[in-house]
Tab-separated table of C-alpha atoms (C1' of nucleotides) in Angstrom:
chain	number	residue	atom	x	y	z
A	1	MET	CA	24.398	97.958	-59.846
A	2	GLU	CA	24.248	100.570	-62.597
A	3	ILE	CA	26.039	103.810	-61.756
A	4	ALA	CA	25.776	106.902	-63.955
A	5	SER	CA	27.267	110.368	-64.248
A	6	PHE	CA	25.299	113.206	-65.846
A	7	ASN	CA	26.103	116.917	-66.018
A	8	VAL	CA	22.589	118.348	-66.469
A	9	ASN	CA	23.473	122.057	-66.954
A	10	SER	CA	20.694	123.312	-64.642
A	11	ILE	CA	18.328	120.794	-63.072
A	12	ARG	CA	15.372	123.194	-63.361
A	13	ALA	CA	15.930	123.515	-67.109
A	14	ARG	CA	15.915	119.710	-67.315
A	15	LEU	CA	12.627	118.887	-65.554
A	16	HIS	CA	11.543	116.951	-68.638
A	17	ALA	CA	14.830	115.538	-69.931
A	18	VAL	CA	16.256	114.070	-66.723
A	19	PRO	CA	13.173	112.188	-65.435
A	20	LEU	CA	12.512	110.884	-68.964
A	21	TRP	CA	16.030	109.485	-69.202
A	22	LEU	CA	15.819	108.040	-65.671
A	23	SER	CA	12.538	106.294	-66.462
A	24	GLU	CA	14.163	104.640	-69.479
A	25	ALA	CA	17.664	103.883	-68.209
A	26	LYS	CA	16.668	103.103	-64.606
A	27	PRO	CA	20.171	103.444	-63.160
A	28	ASP	CA	20.588	102.520	-59.473
A	29	ILE	CA	22.831	105.476	-58.694
A	30	VAL	CA	23.134	108.762	-60.599
A	31	CYS	CA	25.740	111.440	-59.956
A	32	LEU	CA	24.449	114.812	-61.148
A	33	GLN	CA	26.511	117.950	-61.751
A	34	GLU	CA	25.810	121.610	-62.539
A	35	LEU	CA	22.454	121.796	-60.758
A	36	LYS	CA	22.659	125.624	-60.727
A	37	THR	CA	20.132	125.879	-57.936
A	38	VAL	CA	19.851	126.064	-54.171
A	39	ASP	CA	18.636	122.985	-52.280
A	40	ALA	CA	15.198	124.541	-51.630
A	41	ASP	CA	14.516	124.781	-55.384
A	42	PHE	CA	15.736	121.286	-56.236
A	43	PRO	CA	12.795	119.221	-57.607
A	44	ALA	CA	13.242	116.435	-55.057
A	45	GLU	CA	9.691	114.997	-55.381
A	46	LEU	CA	10.281	114.269	-59.061
A	47	PHE	CA	13.081	111.872	-58.188
A	48	GLU	CA	11.561	110.500	-54.999
A	49	GLU	CA	8.579	109.429	-57.096
A	50	LEU	CA	10.993	107.430	-59.241
A	51	GLY	CA	12.307	105.650	-56.159
A	52	TYR	CA	15.483	107.576	-55.470
A	53	ASN	CA	17.029	108.748	-52.222
A	54	ILE	CA	18.702	112.125	-52.658
A	55	ALA	CA	21.995	113.526	-51.383
A	56	LEU	CA	22.262	117.163	-52.352
A	57	HIS	CA	24.763	120.012	-52.286
A	58	GLY	CA	23.203	122.842	-54.253
A	59	GLN	CA	24.406	126.370	-54.940
A	60	LYS	CA	22.794	129.510	-56.367
A	61	SER	CA	23.325	130.024	-60.125
A	62	TYR	CA	26.511	127.979	-60.490
A	63	ASN	CA	27.843	124.518	-59.696
A	64	GLY	CA	25.804	122.214	-57.455
A	65	VAL	CA	26.064	118.408	-57.255
A	66	ALA	CA	23.799	115.560	-56.157
A	67	VAL	CA	23.616	111.799	-55.939
A	68	LEU	CA	20.358	109.937	-56.563
A	69	SER	CA	20.357	106.388	-55.229
A	70	LYS	CA	17.919	103.508	-55.006
A	71	PHE	CA	20.051	102.283	-52.089
A	72	PRO	CA	19.908	104.148	-48.768
A	73	PHE	CA	22.943	106.257	-47.919
A	74	GLU	CA	25.206	104.923	-45.182
A	75	GLU	CA	27.389	108.033	-45.324
A	76	ILE	CA	27.326	111.445	-47.027
A	77	ASN	CA	30.303	113.829	-47.340
A	78	MET	CA	29.589	117.242	-48.844
A	79	ARG	CA	33.091	118.661	-49.253
A	80	LEU	CA	36.393	117.944	-50.912
A	81	PRO	CA	38.954	118.311	-48.114
A	82	GLY	CA	41.952	120.611	-48.332
A	83	ASP	CA	40.555	124.160	-48.450
A	84	ASP	CA	38.011	125.298	-45.855
A	85	SER	CA	37.592	128.609	-47.694
A	86	ASP	CA	36.354	126.919	-50.893
A	87	GLU	CA	32.670	127.877	-51.252
A	88	GLN	CA	31.978	126.128	-54.573
A	89	ALA	CA	29.631	123.112	-54.488
A	90	ARG	CA	31.576	120.704	-56.675
A	91	TYR	CA	31.948	117.504	-54.661
A	92	LEU	CA	29.573	115.062	-52.986
A	93	GLU	CA	30.577	111.612	-51.751
A	94	VAL	CA	28.268	108.842	-50.551
A	95	VAL	CA	28.523	105.265	-49.368
A	96	VAL	CA	25.851	102.667	-50.087
A	97	THR	CA	25.728	98.943	-49.374
A	98	GLY	CA	25.827	96.625	-52.377
A	99	LYS	CA	25.649	92.860	-52.444
A	100	ARG	CA	29.368	92.560	-51.682
A	101	GLY	CA	29.460	95.331	-49.066
A	102	PRO	CA	30.149	99.064	-49.088
A	103	VAL	CA	30.441	100.986	-52.358
A	104	ARG	CA	31.755	104.551	-52.269
A	105	VAL	CA	30.576	106.902	-55.031
A	106	SER	CA	31.461	110.562	-55.618
A	107	SER	CA	29.823	113.187	-57.824
A	108	ILE	CA	32.510	115.535	-59.117
A	109	TYR	CA	32.227	118.824	-60.993
A	110	LEU	CA	35.842	119.695	-61.618
A	111	PRO	CA	36.494	123.403	-62.332
A	112	ASN	CA	36.571	124.437	-65.982
A	113	GLY	CA	39.647	126.636	-65.459
A	114	ASN	CA	39.301	129.030	-68.386
A	115	PRO	CA	40.798	131.414	-69.105
A	116	ALA	CA	44.274	129.960	-68.721
A	117	PRO	CA	46.585	131.193	-67.419
A	118	GLY	CA	44.816	133.049	-64.633
A	119	LEU	CA	43.224	132.726	-61.220
A	120	LYS	CA	40.560	130.324	-62.502
A	121	TYR	CA	43.204	128.025	-63.908
A	122	ASP	CA	45.131	128.179	-60.633
A	123	TYR	CA	41.920	127.168	-58.847
A	124	LYS	CA	41.456	124.235	-61.242
A	125	LEU	CA	44.970	122.902	-60.672
A	126	ASP	CA	44.672	123.375	-56.916
A	127	TRP	CA	41.329	121.548	-56.952
A	128	MET	CA	42.877	118.676	-58.926
A	129	ALA	CA	45.704	118.432	-56.385
A	130	ARG	CA	43.149	118.298	-53.568
A	131	LEU	CA	41.178	115.607	-55.420
A	132	ARG	CA	44.325	113.544	-55.916
A	133	LYS	CA	45.181	113.736	-52.236
A	134	HIS	CA	41.640	112.773	-51.235
A	135	ALA	CA	41.507	109.924	-53.765
A	136	ARG	CA	44.754	108.531	-52.342
A	137	LYS	CA	43.111	108.374	-48.922
A	138	LEU	CA	39.937	106.748	-50.280
A	139	LEU	CA	41.964	104.164	-52.207
A	140	SER	CA	43.681	103.168	-48.959
A	141	TYR	CA	40.309	101.770	-47.786
A	142	GLU	CA	40.708	99.070	-50.463
A	143	GLU	CA	36.970	99.085	-51.225
A	144	PRO	CA	34.935	99.624	-54.390
A	145	LEU	CA	35.307	103.335	-55.192
A	146	ILE	CA	33.814	105.063	-58.225
A	147	LEU	CA	34.635	108.725	-58.798
A	148	CYS	CA	31.989	109.941	-61.256
A	149	GLY	CA	31.818	113.289	-62.876
A	150	ASP	CA	32.568	116.063	-65.278
A	151	TYR	CA	36.364	116.248	-65.054
A	152	ASN	CA	36.695	119.117	-67.539
A	153	VAL	CA	39.794	117.384	-68.893
A	154	ILE	CA	40.340	116.203	-72.466
A	155	GLN	CA	42.726	113.315	-71.919
A	156	SER	CA	44.124	113.009	-75.425
A	157	GLU	CA	43.705	113.878	-79.080
A	158	HIS	CA	41.420	110.838	-79.367
A	159	ASP	CA	38.857	112.538	-77.127
A	160	VAL	CA	38.253	115.596	-79.324
A	161	HIS	CA	37.392	116.251	-82.967
A	162	ASP	CA	40.262	118.668	-83.623
A	163	ALA	CA	42.817	118.924	-80.839
A	164	ALA	CA	44.502	121.940	-82.418
A	165	LEU	CA	41.405	124.031	-81.668
A	166	TRP	CA	41.785	123.214	-77.960
A	167	ALA	CA	45.550	123.647	-77.701
A	168	ASN	CA	45.362	126.687	-75.403
A	169	ASP	CA	42.214	125.683	-73.553
A	170	ALA	CA	42.268	124.866	-69.846
A	171	LEU	CA	40.658	121.480	-70.641
A	172	TYR	CA	43.601	120.382	-72.797
A	173	LEU	CA	46.739	122.190	-71.630
A	174	PRO	CA	49.650	119.816	-70.882
A	175	GLN	CA	49.542	120.724	-67.188
A	176	THR	CA	45.848	119.783	-67.024
A	177	ARG	CA	46.405	116.425	-68.673
A	178	ALA	CA	49.441	115.750	-66.460
A	179	ALA	CA	47.343	116.419	-63.353
A	180	PHE	CA	44.655	114.036	-64.620
A	181	ARG	CA	47.254	111.328	-65.308
A	182	ALA	CA	48.641	111.828	-61.805
A	183	LEU	CA	45.153	111.119	-60.463
A	184	ILE	CA	44.788	108.004	-62.635
A	185	ASN	CA	48.275	106.846	-61.680
A	186	LEU	CA	47.271	106.525	-58.036
A	187	GLY	CA	45.587	103.316	-59.162
A	188	LEU	CA	42.311	104.415	-60.725
A	189	THR	CA	40.969	103.003	-63.987
A	190	SER	CA	38.576	104.816	-66.302
A	191	ALA	CA	35.678	102.398	-66.757
A	192	PHE	CA	35.029	103.486	-70.334
A	193	ASP	CA	38.671	103.221	-71.393
A	194	GLN	CA	38.909	99.713	-70.000
A	195	ILE	CA	36.099	98.424	-72.226
A	196	ASP	CA	35.657	100.687	-75.241
A	197	ARG	CA	38.905	101.570	-77.030
A	198	ARG	CA	37.308	103.405	-79.924
A	199	ALA	CA	38.496	106.971	-80.418
A	200	HIS	CA	36.133	109.959	-80.610
A	201	GLN	CA	33.450	108.750	-78.215
A	202	TYR	CA	32.172	112.001	-76.768
A	203	THR	CA	30.111	113.003	-73.733
A	204	TYR	CA	29.761	116.752	-74.453
A	205	TRP	CA	28.823	118.832	-77.474
A	206	GLY	CA	28.586	122.606	-76.999
A	207	TYR	CA	25.429	124.462	-78.000
A	208	GLN	CA	27.237	126.731	-80.444
A	209	GLY	CA	27.972	126.352	-84.119
A	210	GLY	CA	26.136	123.089	-84.766
A	211	ALA	CA	28.620	121.130	-82.700
A	212	ARG	CA	26.270	118.158	-82.268
A	213	PRO	CA	25.327	117.576	-85.933
A	214	LYS	CA	28.973	118.045	-86.898
A	215	ASN	CA	29.977	115.676	-84.059
A	216	HIS	CA	32.432	118.239	-82.731
A	217	GLY	CA	32.379	116.866	-79.210
A	218	ILE	CA	34.773	116.142	-76.389
A	219	ARG	CA	34.940	113.308	-73.851
A	220	ILE	CA	35.249	114.810	-70.399
A	221	ASP	CA	32.821	112.772	-68.252
A	222	HIS	CA	34.295	109.702	-66.601
A	223	LEU	CA	33.835	106.939	-64.044
A	224	LEU	CA	37.222	106.470	-62.365
A	225	CYS	CA	37.370	103.198	-60.459
A	226	SER	CA	39.434	101.539	-57.768
A	227	GLY	CA	40.633	97.998	-58.441
A	228	GLN	CA	37.885	96.633	-56.211
A	229	ALA	CA	35.337	98.362	-58.478
A	230	ILE	CA	36.848	97.869	-61.935
A	231	ASP	CA	37.253	94.134	-61.324
A	232	HIS	CA	33.459	93.927	-61.182
A	233	LEU	CA	32.690	96.147	-64.200
A	234	LYS	CA	30.380	94.345	-66.612
A	235	SER	CA	29.719	97.014	-69.242
A	236	ILE	CA	29.673	100.750	-69.862
A	237	ARG	CA	27.904	102.992	-72.323
A	238	ILE	CA	27.347	106.638	-73.243
A	239	ASP	CA	23.670	107.551	-73.821
A	240	GLU	CA	24.535	109.841	-76.698
A	241	HIS	CA	21.073	109.782	-78.277
A	242	ILE	CA	19.494	112.005	-75.640
A	243	ARG	CA	21.656	114.914	-76.843
A	244	ASP	CA	19.263	115.074	-79.844
A	245	ARG	CA	16.080	115.503	-77.810
A	246	GLU	CA	14.137	118.638	-76.878
A	247	LYS	CA	16.016	121.009	-74.590
A	248	PRO	CA	19.000	118.772	-73.890
A	249	SER	CA	21.908	119.336	-71.565
A	250	ASP	CA	25.180	119.924	-73.411
A	251	HIS	CA	26.467	116.738	-71.714
A	252	VAL	CA	25.051	113.204	-71.981
A	253	PRO	CA	25.076	110.466	-69.316
A	254	ILE	CA	27.735	107.784	-69.017
A	255	ILE	CA	26.556	104.587	-67.292
A	256	GLY	CA	28.584	101.688	-65.922
A	257	ASP	CA	27.123	98.345	-64.867
A	258	PHE	CA	29.003	96.797	-61.931
A	259	ASP	CA	28.528	93.421	-60.294
A	260	LEU	CA	28.525	95.062	-56.884
B	1	DA	C1'	24.219	136.887	-93.684
B	2	DT	C1'	20.843	140.737	-91.694
B	3	DG	C1'	22.707	136.190	-87.052
B	4	DG	C1'	25.149	133.102	-85.183
B	5	DT	C1'	24.286	128.809	-77.835
B	6	DC	C1'	22.365	128.256	-73.422
B	7	DG	C1'	21.232	129.304	-68.341
B	8	DC	C1'	20.909	132.318	-64.626
B	9	DG	C1'	18.491	136.277	-63.619
B	10	DT	C1'	17.300	140.298	-65.823
B	11	DA	C1'	23.325	142.554	-67.286
B	12	DG	C1'	26.759	140.234	-68.097
B	13	DC	C1'	29.267	136.221	-66.659
B	14	DG	C1'	30.245	131.265	-66.953
B	15	DA	C1'	30.716	127.274	-69.763
DNA sequence: ATGGTCGCGTAGCGA
């Protein structure tokens, strides 16, 4: 079972790029982030034609997450618990049945948090605390769990071209990285980090200043796995090449292959 | 260097 995470930066702006990549990579499950559209304007037929079931939590202009799956959904949860007043569509959790039984997969668009300090950074840290609490509950099920998404966290200096340029950014502040480690320390393993120990393997290059040709990227997209999932990880890759195509997202997909 | 990212939605914010 191949499971991918892809922040598309507007699904309507990616009507060519996303189906093209899907037709090549053929992942079984794809977690999408930053749809930037309401459900009614989501191009569902495009993905149904490629054989995917769709779980969708859209939002006007900002945010929006989805899961495309070749397996039928046994369960769909649209919200991250912990704040009923939170209107932002940043979390979508599904359960499918693999060959060994249930597999739980979440699509996560963690808040950016800039500028920091400020209300947006407070929201980011609060959201991370809520995610940690929810992940602790999901881990108690002792089943394959894969939390996919754009975490908007640069874990270390090895995940950025020049860490000094990010020193005061919400993606790299010590408090941000501590909150991410606290999530990992519940017992999650980053699929990429388990297999590929090379530094400077990026998943995002901004549109400005020739960041892609200069390889000034950051690695902020991850598949975080429970023990029951990581024990069945076969391989993982970043499809970096599609960043160089026509009208690309600023992120590229990360795809893990699990024997599940 | 006179410009220099995109996307949404049509000004200015978010990333």
